[in-house]
GROMACS .gro file of C-alpha atoms in nm:
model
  166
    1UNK     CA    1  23.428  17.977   0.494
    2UNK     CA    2  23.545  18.240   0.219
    3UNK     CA    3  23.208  18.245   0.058
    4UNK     CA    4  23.033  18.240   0.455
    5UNK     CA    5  23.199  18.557   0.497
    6UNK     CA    6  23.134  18.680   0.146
    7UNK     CA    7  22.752  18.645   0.195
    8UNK     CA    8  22.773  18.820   0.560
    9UNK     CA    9  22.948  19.161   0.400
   10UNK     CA   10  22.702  19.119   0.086
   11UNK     CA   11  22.405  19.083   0.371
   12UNK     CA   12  22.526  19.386   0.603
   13UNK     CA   13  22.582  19.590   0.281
   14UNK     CA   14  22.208  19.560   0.176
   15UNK     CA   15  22.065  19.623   0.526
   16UNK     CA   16  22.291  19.941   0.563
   17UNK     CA   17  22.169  20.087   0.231
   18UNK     CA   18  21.838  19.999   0.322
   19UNK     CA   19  21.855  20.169   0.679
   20UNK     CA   20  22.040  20.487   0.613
   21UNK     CA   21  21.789  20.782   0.610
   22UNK     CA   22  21.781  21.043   0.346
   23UNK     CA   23  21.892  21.358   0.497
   24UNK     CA   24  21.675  21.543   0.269
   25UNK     CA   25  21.363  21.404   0.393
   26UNK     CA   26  21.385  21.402   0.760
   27UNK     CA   27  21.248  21.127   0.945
   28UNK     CA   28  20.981  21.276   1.146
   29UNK     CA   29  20.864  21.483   0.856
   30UNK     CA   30  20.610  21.382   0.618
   31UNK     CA   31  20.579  21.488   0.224
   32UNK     CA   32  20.242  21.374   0.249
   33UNK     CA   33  20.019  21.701   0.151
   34UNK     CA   34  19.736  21.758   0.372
   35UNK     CA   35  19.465  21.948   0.370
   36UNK     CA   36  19.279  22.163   0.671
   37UNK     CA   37  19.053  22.431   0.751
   38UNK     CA   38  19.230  22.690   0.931
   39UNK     CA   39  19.038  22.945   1.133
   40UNK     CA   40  19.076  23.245   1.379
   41UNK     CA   41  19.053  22.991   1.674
   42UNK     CA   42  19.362  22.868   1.589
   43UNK     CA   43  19.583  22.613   1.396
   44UNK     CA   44  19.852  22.335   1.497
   45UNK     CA   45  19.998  22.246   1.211
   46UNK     CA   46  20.187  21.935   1.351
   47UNK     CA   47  19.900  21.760   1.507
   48UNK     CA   48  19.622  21.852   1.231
   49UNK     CA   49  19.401  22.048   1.471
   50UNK     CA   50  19.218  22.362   1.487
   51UNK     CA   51  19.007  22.549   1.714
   52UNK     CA   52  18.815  22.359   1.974
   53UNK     CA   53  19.055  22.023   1.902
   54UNK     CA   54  19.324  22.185   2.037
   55UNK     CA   55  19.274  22.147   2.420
   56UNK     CA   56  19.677  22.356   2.474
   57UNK     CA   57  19.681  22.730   2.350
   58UNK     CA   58  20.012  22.700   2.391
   59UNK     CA   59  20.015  22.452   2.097
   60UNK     CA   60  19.819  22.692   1.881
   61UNK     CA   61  20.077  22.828   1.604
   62UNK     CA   62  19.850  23.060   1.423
   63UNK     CA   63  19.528  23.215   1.336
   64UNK     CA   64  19.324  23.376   1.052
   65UNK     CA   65  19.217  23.705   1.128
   66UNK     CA   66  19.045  23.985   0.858
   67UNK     CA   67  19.340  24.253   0.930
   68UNK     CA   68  19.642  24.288   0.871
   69UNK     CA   69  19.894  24.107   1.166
   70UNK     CA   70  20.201  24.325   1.035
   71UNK     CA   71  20.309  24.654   0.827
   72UNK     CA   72  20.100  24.979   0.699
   73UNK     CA   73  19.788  24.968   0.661
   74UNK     CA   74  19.511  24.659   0.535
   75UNK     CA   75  19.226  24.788   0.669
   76UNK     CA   76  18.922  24.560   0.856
   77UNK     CA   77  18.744  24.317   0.691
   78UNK     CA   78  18.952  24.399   0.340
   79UNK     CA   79  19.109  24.060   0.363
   80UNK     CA   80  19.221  23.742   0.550
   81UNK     CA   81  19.570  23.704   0.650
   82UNK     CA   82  19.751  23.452   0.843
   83UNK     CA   83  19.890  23.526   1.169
   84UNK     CA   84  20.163  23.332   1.278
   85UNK     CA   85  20.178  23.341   1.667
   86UNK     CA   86  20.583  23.352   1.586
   87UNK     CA   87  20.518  23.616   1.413
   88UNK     CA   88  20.763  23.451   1.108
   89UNK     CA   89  20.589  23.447   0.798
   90UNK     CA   90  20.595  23.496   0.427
   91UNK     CA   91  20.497  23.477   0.105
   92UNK     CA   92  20.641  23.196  -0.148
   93UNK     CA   93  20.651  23.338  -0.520
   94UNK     CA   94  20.571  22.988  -0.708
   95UNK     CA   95  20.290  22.809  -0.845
   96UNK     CA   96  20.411  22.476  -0.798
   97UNK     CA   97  20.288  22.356  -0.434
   98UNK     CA   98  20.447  21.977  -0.446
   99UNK     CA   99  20.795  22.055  -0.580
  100UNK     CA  100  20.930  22.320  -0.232
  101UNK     CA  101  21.197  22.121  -0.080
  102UNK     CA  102  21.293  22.420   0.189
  103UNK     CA  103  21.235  22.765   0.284
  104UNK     CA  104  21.448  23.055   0.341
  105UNK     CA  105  21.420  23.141   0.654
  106UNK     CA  106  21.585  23.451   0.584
  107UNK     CA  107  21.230  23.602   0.362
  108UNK     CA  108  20.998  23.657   0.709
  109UNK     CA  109  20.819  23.912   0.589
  110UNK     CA  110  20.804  24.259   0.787
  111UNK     CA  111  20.455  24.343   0.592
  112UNK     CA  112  20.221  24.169   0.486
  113UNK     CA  113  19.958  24.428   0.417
  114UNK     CA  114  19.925  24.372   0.042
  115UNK     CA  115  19.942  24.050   0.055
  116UNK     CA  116  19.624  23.850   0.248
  117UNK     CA  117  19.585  23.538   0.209
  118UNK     CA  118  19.406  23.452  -0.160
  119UNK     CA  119  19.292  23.163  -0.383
  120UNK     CA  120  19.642  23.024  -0.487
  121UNK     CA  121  19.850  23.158  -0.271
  122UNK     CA  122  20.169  23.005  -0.131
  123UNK     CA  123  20.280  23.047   0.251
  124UNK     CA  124  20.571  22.948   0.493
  125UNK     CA  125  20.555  22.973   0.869
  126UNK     CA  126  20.736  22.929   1.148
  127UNK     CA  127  20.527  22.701   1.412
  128UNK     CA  128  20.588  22.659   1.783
  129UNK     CA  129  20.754  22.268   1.690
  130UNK     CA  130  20.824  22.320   1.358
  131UNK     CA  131  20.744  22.483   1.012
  132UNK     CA  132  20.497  22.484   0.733
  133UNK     CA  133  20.439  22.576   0.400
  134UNK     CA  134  20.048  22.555   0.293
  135UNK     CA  135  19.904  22.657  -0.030
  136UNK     CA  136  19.533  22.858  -0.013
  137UNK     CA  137  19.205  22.666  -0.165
  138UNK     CA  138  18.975  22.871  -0.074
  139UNK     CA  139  18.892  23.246   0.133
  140UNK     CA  140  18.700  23.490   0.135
  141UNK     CA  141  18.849  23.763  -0.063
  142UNK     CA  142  18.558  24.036  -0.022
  143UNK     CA  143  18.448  24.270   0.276
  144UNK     CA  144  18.148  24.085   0.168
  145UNK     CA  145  18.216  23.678   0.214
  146UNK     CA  146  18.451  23.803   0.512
  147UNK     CA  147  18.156  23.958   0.658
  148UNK     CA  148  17.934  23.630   0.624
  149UNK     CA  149  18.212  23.428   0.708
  150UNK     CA  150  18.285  23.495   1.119
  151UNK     CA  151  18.564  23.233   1.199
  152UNK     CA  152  18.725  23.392   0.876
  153UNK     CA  153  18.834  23.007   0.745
  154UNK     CA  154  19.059  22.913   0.461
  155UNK     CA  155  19.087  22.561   0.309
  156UNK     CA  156  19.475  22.484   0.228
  157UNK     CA  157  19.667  22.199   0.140
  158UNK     CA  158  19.961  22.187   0.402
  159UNK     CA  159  20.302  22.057   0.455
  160UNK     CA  160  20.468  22.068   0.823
  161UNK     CA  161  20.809  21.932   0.884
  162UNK     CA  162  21.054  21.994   1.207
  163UNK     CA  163  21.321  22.129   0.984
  164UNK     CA  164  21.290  22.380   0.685
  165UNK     CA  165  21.346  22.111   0.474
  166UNK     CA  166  20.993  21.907   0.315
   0.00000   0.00000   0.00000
């Protein structure tokens, strides 16, 4: 009976610890980086969709567009920026893409005029369900490949989780 009772703690022990989820990494968040094509019809970052895929506007949390959403000045077609239909964004100032663990929601940036969107470049958002942090691949960076480019796209590598933690 004594070792009966010794296996059932031992047994409950192990499923515990193996049930228990990390509060770090939130269930219904994924580390999983994923990559997208983002345009000015729109983005929702939690499902994966953009433009025509999304059949809510009400789901779209952001668009592309080639002037600048907030601050002085960035004139037409001298860049792509992201416009976050919360209108909470901002720059992150790393290189290292995988290793963010959480953003400071306290950085929403008030202008983002120098800054478009470039080769590189590191993001956070606010979405309508959530939040995101996506790094830039590619976009145009010239009044030129803007020009050529009407849906003004960017290829990034994203991260969306329902918490600021990733």
């Amino acid at each position: 009976m004594k070792k009966t009772i010794i296996l059932l703690i031992a047994t409950i022990t192990i499923l515990s610890t193996f049930s228990c989820e990390d509060e770090n990494n939130p269930a219904d968040s994924s580390n999983d980086i994923k990559e997208i094509t983002m345009n000015h019809f729109g983005i929702d970052w939690s499902k994966g969709q953009t433009g025509d895929q999304i059949t809510n506007y009400e789901d779209t949390d952001g668009e592309t567009i080639a002037w600048c959403p907030t601050g002085n000045g960035g004139g037409w077609m001298q860049g792509v920026w992201y416009r976050a239909a919360s209108g909470k964004v901002y720059k992150i100032n790393t290189s290292d893409f995988s290793t963010i663990s959480i953003i400071d929601t306290n950085l929403w940036a008030a202008d983002l005029c120098s800054t478009p969107l470039s080769p590189g470049s590191i993001w956070a958002a606010k979405a309508n369900d959530g939040f995101v942090i996506f790094k830039v691949l590619t976009v145009p960076t010239d009044s030129i490949a803007i020009s050529a480019d009407p849906l003004w796209s960017a290829k990034v590598q994203y991260k969306f989780s329902s918490t600021i933690n990733f």
